């Protein structure tokens, strides 16, 4: 059981404590937001705290399953739970809560937050996450470290949250990228996932030093293990990105329609004002 699984439990406990405190004070907080965040924490715990976590150092497919889950599946549920708004609404303004709120606001307004949420940073993470880790066999170097697997899981979750924040966050962000940047980000991720998955599916030789030997305990070859991992990327890893692409395009269309209505209303108001001006002017002349 990874320590990251305990962190999922702590995050869920803090979130539920904040939501319950609002309900006890008869303040509104969405049940749907609570369920989304809870579901995200449950998936997070399942990916890092159940038996599969022990097999990640034996099977490429299990490590890829953990990476996809923590980078692509878990972040949307956590972000749609609006933990930032809950923190600001449920934390007391006095006592211990005061420095907590001050720290949260400082982090929100910090230059670090703006850099991490910069469109270039998000695209760099999307482009380099898989190629740098696997095509250079950096994954083997991490796994050779004493806590390398834990470091990898932590990086997966952190990169997933940074990359998903502009796409899924319902909390206000210090920097919100345009819809064009969001679509470019998603399309790049889809292409990289597809390419990497195809390479794993077609590879007949071990690609990684750490996973060089066949997993005899599983009675499968390493080529089959890599093929299963490639299939996971093509199915389990691509489906959430396609959903993100559809949702982003839908939001873009809704935003354009809303702006068009505002412009139309403004133009109508200006036209009415101009007609009133002409009517008053010609009325005086007559």
CSV table of N, CA and C in Angstrom, one decimal, residues 4-169:
chain,number,residue,atom,x,y,z
A,4,UNK,N,0.8,7.2,-0.8
A,4,UNK,CA,-0.1,8.1,-1.6
A,4,UNK,C,-1.5,7.7,-1.4
A,5,UNK,N,-1.8,6.4,-1.1
A,5,UNK,CA,-3.2,5.9,-0.8
A,5,UNK,C,-3.7,6.5,0.5
A,6,UNK,N,-2.8,6.6,1.5
A,6,UNK,CA,-3.2,7.3,2.8
A,6,UNK,C,-3.5,8.8,2.5
A,7,UNK,N,-2.8,9.4,1.6
A,7,UNK,CA,-3.0,10.8,1.3
A,7,UNK,C,-4.4,11.0,0.7
A,8,UNK,N,-4.8,10.0,-0.1
A,8,UNK,CA,-6.2,10.0,-0.7
A,8,UNK,C,-7.2,10.0,0.5
A,9,UNK,N,-7.0,9.2,1.5
A,9,UNK,CA,-7.9,9.1,2.6
A,9,UNK,C,-8.0,10.4,3.4
A,10,UNK,N,-6.8,11.0,3.6
A,10,UNK,CA,-6.7,12.3,4.3
A,10,UNK,C,-7.5,13.4,3.5
A,11,UNK,N,-7.2,13.4,2.2
A,11,UNK,CA,-7.9,14.5,1.4
A,11,UNK,C,-9.4,14.3,1.4
A,12,UNK,N,-9.9,13.1,1.3
A,12,UNK,CA,-11.3,12.8,1.4
A,12,UNK,C,-11.9,13.2,2.8
A,13,UNK,N,-11.2,12.8,3.8
A,13,UNK,CA,-11.6,13.2,5.2
A,13,UNK,C,-11.7,14.7,5.4
A,14,UNK,N,-10.7,15.4,4.9
A,14,UNK,CA,-10.8,16.9,5.0
A,14,UNK,C,-11.9,17.5,4.2
A,15,UNK,N,-12.1,17.0,3.0
A,15,UNK,CA,-13.2,17.5,2.1
A,15,UNK,C,-14.5,17.2,2.8
A,16,UNK,N,-14.8,16.0,3.3
A,16,UNK,CA,-16.1,15.7,3.9
A,16,UNK,C,-16.3,16.5,5.2
A,17,UNK,N,-15.2,16.8,5.9
A,17,UNK,CA,-15.3,17.6,7.1
A,17,UNK,C,-15.7,19.0,6.7
A,18,UNK,N,-15.2,19.6,5.6
A,18,UNK,CA,-15.6,20.9,5.2
A,18,UNK,C,-17.0,20.9,4.7
A,19,UNK,N,-17.4,19.9,3.9
A,19,UNK,CA,-18.8,19.9,3.4
A,19,UNK,C,-19.8,19.7,4.6
A,20,UNK,N,-19.5,18.9,5.5
A,20,UNK,CA,-20.4,18.7,6.7
A,20,UNK,C,-20.5,19.9,7.5
A,21,UNK,N,-19.4,20.6,7.7
A,21,UNK,CA,-19.4,21.9,8.5
A,21,UNK,C,-20.3,22.9,7.8
A,22,UNK,N,-20.3,23.0,6.5
A,22,UNK,CA,-21.2,23.9,5.8
A,22,UNK,C,-22.7,23.5,6.0
A,23,UNK,N,-22.9,22.2,5.8
A,23,UNK,CA,-24.3,21.7,6.0
A,23,UNK,C,-24.8,21.9,7.4
A,24,UNK,N,-24.0,21.8,8.4
A,24,UNK,CA,-24.4,22.0,9.8
A,24,UNK,C,-24.7,23.4,10.1
A,25,UNK,N,-24.0,24.3,9.3
A,25,UNK,CA,-24.3,25.8,9.5
A,25,UNK,C,-25.4,26.2,8.5
A,26,UNK,N,-26.1,25.2,7.9
A,26,UNK,CA,-27.2,25.5,7.0
A,26,UNK,C,-26.7,26.3,5.8
A,27,UNK,N,-25.5,26.1,5.4
A,27,UNK,CA,-25.0,26.7,4.1
A,27,UNK,C,-25.0,25.7,3.0
A,28,UNK,N,-25.2,26.2,1.8
A,28,UNK,CA,-25.4,25.3,0.7
A,28,UNK,C,-24.0,24.8,0.2
A,29,UNK,N,-24.0,23.5,-0.1
A,29,UNK,CA,-22.8,22.9,-0.8
A,29,UNK,C,-23.4,21.7,-1.6
A,30,UNK,N,-23.0,21.6,-2.8
A,30,UNK,CA,-23.5,20.7,-3.8
A,30,UNK,C,-23.3,19.2,-3.4
A,31,UNK,N,-24.3,18.4,-3.4
A,31,UNK,CA,-24.1,17.0,-3.2
A,31,UNK,C,-23.3,16.4,-4.4
A,32,UNK,N,-23.6,16.9,-5.6
A,32,UNK,CA,-22.9,16.4,-6.8
A,32,UNK,C,-21.4,16.6,-6.7
A,33,UNK,N,-21.0,17.8,-6.2
A,33,UNK,CA,-19.6,18.1,-6.0
A,33,UNK,C,-18.9,17.2,-5.0
A,34,UNK,N,-19.6,16.9,-4.0
A,34,UNK,CA,-19.1,16.0,-2.9
A,34,UNK,C,-18.9,14.6,-3.5
A,35,UNK,N,-19.9,14.1,-4.3
A,35,UNK,CA,-19.9,12.8,-4.8
A,35,UNK,C,-18.7,12.7,-5.8
A,36,UNK,N,-18.5,13.7,-6.7
A,36,UNK,CA,-17.5,13.7,-7.6
A,36,UNK,C,-16.1,13.6,-7.0
A,37,UNK,N,-15.9,14.4,-5.9
A,37,UNK,CA,-14.6,14.4,-5.2
A,37,UNK,C,-14.4,13.1,-4.5
A,38,UNK,N,-15.4,12.5,-3.9
A,38,UNK,CA,-15.4,11.2,-3.3
A,38,UNK,C,-15.0,10.1,-4.2
A,39,UNK,N,-15.6,10.1,-5.4
A,39,UNK,CA,-15.3,9.1,-6.4
A,39,UNK,C,-13.9,9.2,-6.9
A,40,UNK,N,-13.4,10.5,-7.0
A,40,UNK,CA,-12.0,10.7,-7.4
A,40,UNK,C,-11.0,10.1,-6.4
A,41,UNK,N,-11.3,10.3,-5.1
A,41,UNK,CA,-10.5,9.8,-4.1
A,41,UNK,C,-10.5,8.3,-4.0
A,42,UNK,N,-11.7,7.7,-4.2
A,42,UNK,CA,-11.8,6.3,-4.2
A,42,UNK,C,-11.0,5.6,-5.3
A,43,UNK,N,-11.0,6.2,-6.5
A,43,UNK,CA,-10.2,5.7,-7.7
A,43,UNK,C,-8.8,5.9,-7.4
A,44,UNK,N,-8.4,7.0,-6.8
A,44,UNK,CA,-7.0,7.3,-6.4
A,44,UNK,C,-6.5,6.3,-5.4
A,45,UNK,N,-7.3,6.0,-4.4
A,45,UNK,CA,-7.0,5.0,-3.4
A,45,UNK,C,-6.9,3.6,-4.1
A,46,UNK,N,-7.8,3.2,-5.0
A,46,UNK,CA,-7.8,1.9,-5.6
A,46,UNK,C,-6.5,1.7,-6.5
A,47,UNK,N,-6.1,2.8,-7.1
A,47,UNK,CA,-4.9,2.7,-8.0
A,47,UNK,C,-3.6,2.6,-7.2
A,48,UNK,N,-3.6,3.1,-6.0
A,48,UNK,CA,-2.3,3.1,-5.2
A,48,UNK,C,-2.3,2.3,-3.9
A,49,UNK,N,-3.5,1.9,-3.5
A,49,UNK,CA,-3.6,1.2,-2.2
A,49,UNK,C,-4.0,-0.2,-2.2
A,50,UNK,N,-4.4,-0.7,-3.3
A,50,UNK,CA,-4.9,-2.1,-3.4
A,50,UNK,C,-3.7,-3.0,-3.9
A,51,UNK,N,-4.0,-4.3,-4.0
A,51,UNK,CA,-2.9,-5.3,-4.3
A,51,UNK,C,-2.2,-4.9,-5.6
A,52,UNK,N,-2.9,-4.3,-6.6
A,52,UNK,CA,-2.2,-4.0,-7.9
A,52,UNK,C,-1.0,-3.1,-7.7
A,53,UNK,N,-1.0,-2.3,-6.6
A,53,UNK,CA,0.2,-1.4,-6.4
A,53,UNK,C,1.5,-2.2,-6.2
A,54,UNK,N,1.4,-3.4,-5.7
A,54,UNK,CA,2.6,-4.3,-5.5
A,54,UNK,C,3.1,-4.9,-6.7
A,55,UNK,N,2.2,-5.0,-7.8
A,55,UNK,CA,2.6,-5.6,-9.0
A,55,UNK,C,3.2,-4.6,-10.0
A,56,UNK,N,3.2,-3.3,-9.7
A,56,UNK,CA,3.6,-2.3,-10.7
A,56,UNK,C,5.1,-2.5,-11.0
A,57,UNK,N,5.9,-3.0,-10.1
A,57,UNK,CA,7.3,-3.2,-10.4
A,57,UNK,C,7.6,-4.5,-11.1
A,58,UNK,N,6.6,-5.3,-11.3
A,58,UNK,CA,6.7,-6.5,-12.1
A,58,UNK,C,6.2,-6.5,-13.5
A,59,UNK,N,5.1,-5.7,-13.6
A,59,UNK,CA,4.4,-5.7,-14.9
A,59,UNK,C,4.3,-4.2,-15.5
A,60,UNK,N,4.7,-4.1,-16.7
A,60,UNK,CA,4.6,-2.7,-17.4
A,60,UNK,C,3.1,-2.3,-17.4
A,61,UNK,N,2.2,-3.3,-17.6
A,61,UNK,CA,0.8,-3.0,-17.8
A,61,UNK,C,0.2,-2.4,-16.5
A,62,UNK,N,0.7,-2.9,-15.3
A,62,UNK,CA,0.1,-2.3,-14.1
A,62,UNK,C,0.7,-0.9,-13.8
A,63,UNK,N,1.9,-0.7,-14.1
A,63,UNK,CA,2.5,0.7,-14.0
A,63,UNK,C,1.8,1.7,-14.9
A,64,UNK,N,1.5,1.2,-16.2
A,64,UNK,CA,0.8,2.1,-17.1
A,64,UNK,C,-0.6,2.3,-16.6
A,65,UNK,N,-1.2,1.3,-16.1
A,65,UNK,CA,-2.6,1.5,-15.5
A,65,UNK,C,-2.6,2.5,-14.4
A,66,UNK,N,-1.6,2.5,-13.5
A,66,UNK,CA,-1.5,3.5,-12.5
A,66,UNK,C,-1.3,4.9,-13.0
A,67,UNK,N,-0.4,5.0,-14.0
A,67,UNK,CA,-0.1,6.3,-14.6
A,67,UNK,C,-1.3,6.9,-15.3
A,68,UNK,N,-2.0,6.1,-16.1
A,68,UNK,CA,-3.2,6.6,-16.8
A,68,UNK,C,-4.3,7.0,-15.7
A,69,UNK,N,-4.5,6.2,-14.7
A,69,UNK,CA,-5.5,6.5,-13.7
A,69,UNK,C,-5.2,7.8,-13.0
A,70,UNK,N,-3.9,8.0,-12.6
A,70,UNK,CA,-3.5,9.2,-11.8
A,70,UNK,C,-3.4,10.4,-12.6
A,71,UNK,N,-3.1,10.3,-13.9
A,71,UNK,CA,-2.9,11.5,-14.7
A,71,UNK,C,-4.1,11.9,-15.5
A,72,UNK,N,-5.0,10.9,-15.9
A,72,UNK,CA,-6.1,11.2,-16.8
A,72,UNK,C,-7.4,11.0,-16.1
A,73,UNK,N,-7.6,10.0,-15.2
A,73,UNK,CA,-8.9,9.7,-14.7
A,73,UNK,C,-9.2,10.4,-13.4
A,74,UNK,N,-8.3,10.4,-12.5
A,74,UNK,CA,-8.5,10.9,-11.1
A,74,UNK,C,-8.7,12.5,-11.1
A,75,UNK,N,-7.8,13.2,-11.8
A,75,UNK,CA,-7.8,14.7,-11.7
A,75,UNK,C,-9.2,15.3,-12.1
A,76,UNK,N,-9.8,14.9,-13.1
A,76,UNK,CA,-11.1,15.5,-13.4
A,76,UNK,C,-12.1,15.4,-12.3
A,77,UNK,N,-12.2,14.3,-11.6
A,77,UNK,CA,-13.2,14.1,-10.6
A,77,UNK,C,-12.8,15.0,-9.4
A,78,UNK,N,-11.5,15.1,-9.1
A,78,UNK,CA,-11.1,16.0,-7.9
A,78,UNK,C,-11.4,17.4,-8.2
A,79,UNK,N,-11.1,17.8,-9.5
A,79,UNK,CA,-11.2,19.3,-9.8
A,79,UNK,C,-12.7,19.7,-9.9
A,80,UNK,N,-13.5,18.7,-10.4
A,80,UNK,CA,-15.0,19.1,-10.5
A,80,UNK,C,-15.6,19.1,-9.1
A,81,UNK,N,-14.9,18.6,-8.1
A,81,UNK,CA,-15.5,18.7,-6.8
A,81,UNK,C,-15.3,20.1,-6.1
A,82,UNK,N,-14.6,21.0,-6.8
A,82,UNK,CA,-14.3,22.4,-6.4
A,82,UNK,C,-13.7,22.4,-5.0
A,83,UNK,N,-12.6,21.8,-4.7
A,83,UNK,CA,-12.0,21.8,-3.4
A,83,UNK,C,-11.5,23.2,-3.0
A,84,UNK,N,-11.2,24.0,-3.9
A,84,UNK,CA,-10.7,25.4,-3.6
A,84,UNK,C,-11.9,26.2,-3.0
A,85,UNK,N,-13.0,26.2,-3.7
A,85,UNK,CA,-14.2,26.9,-3.1
A,85,UNK,C,-14.6,26.4,-1.8
A,86,UNK,N,-14.5,25.1,-1.6
A,86,UNK,CA,-14.9,24.5,-0.3
A,86,UNK,C,-14.0,25.0,0.8
A,87,UNK,N,-12.7,25.0,0.4
A,87,UNK,CA,-11.7,25.5,1.4
A,87,UNK,C,-12.0,26.9,1.9
A,88,UNK,N,-12.3,27.8,0.9
A,88,UNK,CA,-12.5,29.2,1.2
A,88,UNK,C,-13.8,29.4,2.0
A,89,UNK,N,-14.8,28.6,1.7
A,89,UNK,CA,-16.1,28.7,2.4
A,89,UNK,C,-16.2,28.1,3.7
A,90,UNK,N,-15.5,26.9,3.9
A,90,UNK,CA,-15.7,26.2,5.2
A,90,UNK,C,-14.6,26.5,6.2
A,91,UNK,N,-13.5,27.1,5.8
A,91,UNK,CA,-12.4,27.4,6.8
A,91,UNK,C,-12.8,28.6,7.7
A,92,UNK,N,-12.7,28.5,9.0
A,92,UNK,CA,-13.0,29.6,9.9
A,92,UNK,C,-12.1,30.8,9.6
A,93,UNK,N,-12.6,32.0,9.7
A,93,UNK,CA,-11.9,33.2,9.5
A,93,UNK,C,-11.0,33.6,10.7
A,94,UNK,N,-11.2,32.9,11.8
A,94,UNK,CA,-10.4,33.2,13.0
A,94,UNK,C,-9.6,32.0,13.4
A,95,UNK,N,-8.7,32.3,14.4
A,95,UNK,CA,-7.9,31.2,14.9
A,95,UNK,C,-7.0,30.5,13.9
A,96,UNK,N,-7.0,29.2,14.0
A,96,UNK,CA,-6.1,28.4,13.1
A,96,UNK,C,-6.5,28.6,11.6
A,97,UNK,N,-7.8,28.8,11.3
A,97,UNK,CA,-8.2,29.0,10.0
A,97,UNK,C,-7.7,30.2,9.3
A,98,UNK,N,-7.3,31.2,10.0
A,98,UNK,CA,-6.9,32.5,9.4
A,98,UNK,C,-5.5,32.2,8.6
A,99,UNK,N,-4.5,31.6,9.2
A,99,UNK,CA,-3.3,31.4,8.4
A,99,UNK,C,-3.5,30.4,7.3
A,100,UNK,N,-4.4,29.5,7.5
A,100,UNK,CA,-4.7,28.5,6.4
A,100,UNK,C,-5.3,29.3,5.2
A,101,UNK,N,-6.2,30.1,5.4
A,101,UNK,CA,-6.8,30.9,4.3
A,101,UNK,C,-5.8,31.8,3.7
A,102,UNK,N,-4.9,32.4,4.5
A,102,UNK,CA,-3.9,33.3,4.0
A,102,UNK,C,-2.9,32.6,3.1
A,103,UNK,N,-2.5,31.4,3.6
A,103,UNK,CA,-1.6,30.6,2.8
A,103,UNK,C,-2.3,30.1,1.5
A,104,UNK,N,-3.5,29.8,1.5
A,104,UNK,CA,-4.2,29.3,0.3
A,104,UNK,C,-4.3,30.5,-0.7
A,105,UNK,N,-4.7,31.7,-0.2
A,105,UNK,CA,-4.8,32.8,-1.1
A,105,UNK,C,-3.4,33.2,-1.7
A,106,UNK,N,-2.4,33.1,-0.9
A,106,UNK,CA,-1.0,33.4,-1.4
A,106,UNK,C,-0.6,32.5,-2.5
A,107,UNK,N,-0.9,31.2,-2.3
A,107,UNK,CA,-0.6,30.2,-3.3
A,107,UNK,C,-1.4,30.4,-4.5
A,108,UNK,N,-2.6,30.8,-4.4
A,108,UNK,CA,-3.5,31.1,-5.6
A,108,UNK,C,-2.9,32.3,-6.4
A,109,UNK,N,-2.5,33.3,-5.7
A,109,UNK,CA,-2.0,34.5,-6.4
A,109,UNK,C,-0.5,34.5,-6.7
A,110,UNK,N,0.2,33.4,-6.4
A,110,UNK,CA,1.6,33.4,-6.5
A,110,UNK,C,2.0,33.3,-8.0
A,111,UNK,N,3.3,33.6,-8.2
A,111,UNK,CA,3.8,33.5,-9.6
A,111,UNK,C,4.0,32.1,-10.0
A,112,UNK,N,4.3,31.2,-9.0
A,112,UNK,CA,4.4,29.8,-9.3
A,112,UNK,C,3.1,29.2,-9.8
A,113,UNK,N,2.0,29.6,-9.3
A,113,UNK,CA,0.7,29.1,-9.8
A,113,UNK,C,0.5,29.5,-11.2
A,114,UNK,N,0.8,30.8,-11.5
A,114,UNK,CA,0.6,31.3,-12.9
A,114,UNK,C,1.6,30.6,-13.9
A,115,UNK,N,2.8,30.3,-13.4
A,115,UNK,CA,3.7,29.6,-14.3
A,115,UNK,C,3.2,28.1,-14.6
A,116,UNK,N,2.8,27.5,-13.5
A,116,UNK,CA,2.4,26.1,-13.6
A,116,UNK,C,1.1,25.9,-14.5
A,117,UNK,N,0.3,27.0,-14.5
A,117,UNK,CA,-0.9,26.9,-15.3
A,117,UNK,C,-0.8,27.7,-16.6
A,118,UNK,N,0.4,28.1,-16.9
A,118,UNK,CA,0.7,28.7,-18.2
A,118,UNK,C,0.4,27.7,-19.3
A,119,UNK,N,-0.2,28.1,-20.5
A,119,UNK,CA,-0.5,27.1,-21.5
A,119,UNK,C,0.8,26.4,-22.0
A,120,UNK,N,1.9,27.1,-22.0
A,120,UNK,CA,3.2,26.4,-22.5
A,120,UNK,C,3.5,25.3,-21.5
A,121,UNK,N,3.4,25.5,-20.2
A,121,UNK,CA,3.7,24.5,-19.2
A,121,UNK,C,2.8,23.3,-19.4
A,122,UNK,N,1.5,23.5,-19.6
A,122,UNK,CA,0.6,22.4,-19.7
A,122,UNK,C,0.9,21.6,-21.0
A,123,UNK,N,1.2,22.3,-22.1
A,123,UNK,CA,1.6,21.6,-23.3
A,123,UNK,C,2.9,20.8,-23.2
A,124,UNK,N,3.9,21.4,-22.5
A,124,UNK,CA,5.1,20.7,-22.3
A,124,UNK,C,4.9,19.4,-21.5
A,125,UNK,N,4.1,19.5,-20.5
A,125,UNK,CA,3.8,18.3,-19.7
A,125,UNK,C,3.1,17.2,-20.6
A,126,UNK,N,2.2,17.6,-21.4
A,126,UNK,CA,1.5,16.7,-22.2
A,126,UNK,C,2.4,16.1,-23.2
A,127,UNK,N,3.3,16.8,-23.8
A,127,UNK,CA,4.2,16.3,-24.8
A,127,UNK,C,5.3,15.4,-24.3
A,128,UNK,N,5.8,15.8,-23.1
A,128,UNK,CA,7.0,15.1,-22.6
A,128,UNK,C,6.7,14.0,-21.6
A,129,UNK,N,5.5,13.9,-21.0
A,129,UNK,CA,5.3,12.9,-19.9
A,129,UNK,C,5.6,11.5,-20.3
A,130,UNK,N,5.0,11.1,-21.5
A,130,UNK,CA,5.3,9.7,-21.9
A,130,UNK,C,6.6,9.5,-22.6
A,131,UNK,N,6.9,10.4,-23.6
A,131,UNK,CA,8.2,10.2,-24.4
A,131,UNK,C,9.4,10.2,-23.5
A,132,UNK,N,9.5,11.2,-22.6
A,132,UNK,CA,10.7,11.3,-21.7
A,132,UNK,C,10.8,10.2,-20.8
A,133,UNK,N,9.7,9.7,-20.2
A,133,UNK,CA,9.8,8.7,-19.2
A,133,UNK,C,10.1,7.3,-19.8
A,134,UNK,N,9.5,7.0,-21.0
A,134,UNK,CA,9.6,5.7,-21.5
A,134,UNK,C,10.6,5.5,-22.7
A,135,UNK,N,10.6,6.5,-23.6
A,135,UNK,CA,11.5,6.3,-24.8
A,135,UNK,C,12.9,6.5,-24.4
A,136,UNK,N,13.2,7.2,-23.3
A,136,UNK,CA,14.6,7.3,-22.8
A,136,UNK,C,14.9,6.3,-21.7
A,137,UNK,N,13.9,5.5,-21.3
A,137,UNK,CA,14.0,4.5,-20.3
A,137,UNK,C,14.3,5.1,-18.9
A,138,UNK,N,13.8,6.4,-18.7
A,138,UNK,CA,14.0,7.0,-17.4
A,138,UNK,C,13.1,6.3,-16.4
A,139,UNK,N,12.1,5.6,-16.8
A,139,UNK,CA,11.3,4.8,-15.9
A,139,UNK,C,12.1,3.8,-15.1
A,140,UNK,N,13.1,3.2,-15.8
A,140,UNK,CA,13.9,2.2,-15.1
A,140,UNK,C,14.8,2.9,-14.1
A,141,UNK,N,15.3,4.1,-14.4
A,141,UNK,CA,16.1,4.8,-13.5
A,141,UNK,C,15.4,5.1,-12.2
A,142,UNK,N,14.1,5.6,-12.4
A,142,UNK,CA,13.3,5.9,-11.2
A,142,UNK,C,13.0,4.6,-10.4
A,143,UNK,N,12.7,3.5,-11.0
A,143,UNK,CA,12.4,2.3,-10.3
A,143,UNK,C,13.6,1.7,-9.5
A,144,UNK,N,14.8,2.1,-10.0
A,144,UNK,CA,16.0,1.6,-9.3
A,144,UNK,C,16.2,2.4,-8.0
A,145,UNK,N,15.6,3.5,-7.8
A,145,UNK,CA,15.8,4.3,-6.6
A,145,UNK,C,15.0,3.6,-5.4
A,146,UNK,N,15.4,3.9,-4.2
A,146,UNK,CA,14.8,3.2,-3.0
A,146,UNK,C,13.3,3.5,-3.0
A,147,UNK,N,12.8,4.7,-3.2
A,147,UNK,CA,11.4,5.0,-3.3
A,147,UNK,C,11.0,5.5,-4.6
A,148,UNK,N,11.6,4.9,-5.6
A,148,UNK,CA,11.3,5.3,-7.0
A,148,UNK,C,9.9,5.2,-7.5
A,149,UNK,N,9.3,4.1,-7.1
A,149,UNK,CA,7.9,3.9,-7.5
A,149,UNK,C,7.0,4.9,-6.9
A,150,UNK,N,7.2,5.3,-5.6
A,150,UNK,CA,6.4,6.3,-4.9
A,150,UNK,C,6.6,7.7,-5.6
A,151,UNK,N,7.8,7.9,-6.0
A,151,UNK,CA,8.1,9.2,-6.6
A,151,UNK,C,7.4,9.3,-8.0
A,152,UNK,N,7.4,8.2,-8.7
A,152,UNK,CA,6.7,8.1,-10.0
A,152,UNK,C,5.2,8.4,-9.8
A,153,UNK,N,4.6,7.7,-8.8
A,153,UNK,CA,3.2,7.9,-8.6
A,153,UNK,C,2.8,9.3,-8.2
A,154,UNK,N,3.7,9.9,-7.4
A,154,UNK,CA,3.5,11.3,-7.0
A,154,UNK,C,3.6,12.3,-8.2
A,155,UNK,N,4.6,12.0,-9.1
A,155,UNK,CA,4.7,12.9,-10.3
A,155,UNK,C,3.5,12.7,-11.2
A,156,UNK,N,3.1,11.4,-11.3
A,156,UNK,CA,1.9,11.2,-12.2
A,156,UNK,C,0.7,12.0,-11.7
A,157,UNK,N,0.4,12.0,-10.4
A,157,UNK,CA,-0.7,12.7,-9.9
A,157,UNK,C,-0.5,14.2,-10.0
A,158,UNK,N,0.7,14.7,-9.7
A,158,UNK,CA,0.9,16.2,-9.8
A,158,UNK,C,0.8,16.7,-11.2
A,159,UNK,N,1.4,16.0,-12.2
A,159,UNK,CA,1.3,16.4,-13.6
A,159,UNK,C,-0.1,16.3,-14.1
A,160,UNK,N,-0.8,15.2,-13.6
A,160,UNK,CA,-2.2,15.1,-14.0
A,160,UNK,C,-3.1,16.3,-13.6
A,161,UNK,N,-2.9,16.7,-12.3
A,161,UNK,CA,-3.6,17.8,-11.8
A,161,UNK,C,-3.3,19.1,-12.5
A,162,UNK,N,-2.0,19.3,-12.8
A,162,UNK,CA,-1.6,20.6,-13.5
A,162,UNK,C,-2.2,20.6,-14.9
A,163,UNK,N,-2.1,19.4,-15.6
A,163,UNK,CA,-2.6,19.4,-17.0
A,163,UNK,C,-4.1,19.4,-17.1
A,164,UNK,N,-4.8,18.9,-16.1
A,164,UNK,CA,-6.3,18.8,-16.1
A,164,UNK,C,-6.9,20.1,-15.6
A,165,UNK,N,-6.2,20.9,-14.8
A,165,UNK,CA,-6.8,22.1,-14.2
A,165,UNK,C,-7.5,23.0,-15.2
A,166,UNK,N,-6.8,23.4,-16.3
A,166,UNK,CA,-7.4,24.3,-17.2
A,166,UNK,C,-8.6,23.7,-17.9
A,167,UNK,N,-8.7,22.4,-18.0
A,167,UNK,CA,-9.8,21.7,-18.7
A,167,UNK,C,-11.0,21.4,-17.8
A,168,UNK,N,-10.8,21.1,-16.6
A,168,UNK,CA,-11.9,20.6,-15.7
A,168,UNK,C,-12.2,21.4,-14.5
A,169,UNK,N,-11.3,22.3,-14.1
A,169,UNK,CA,-11.5,23.0,-12.8
A,169,UNK,C,-12.7,23.9,-12.8
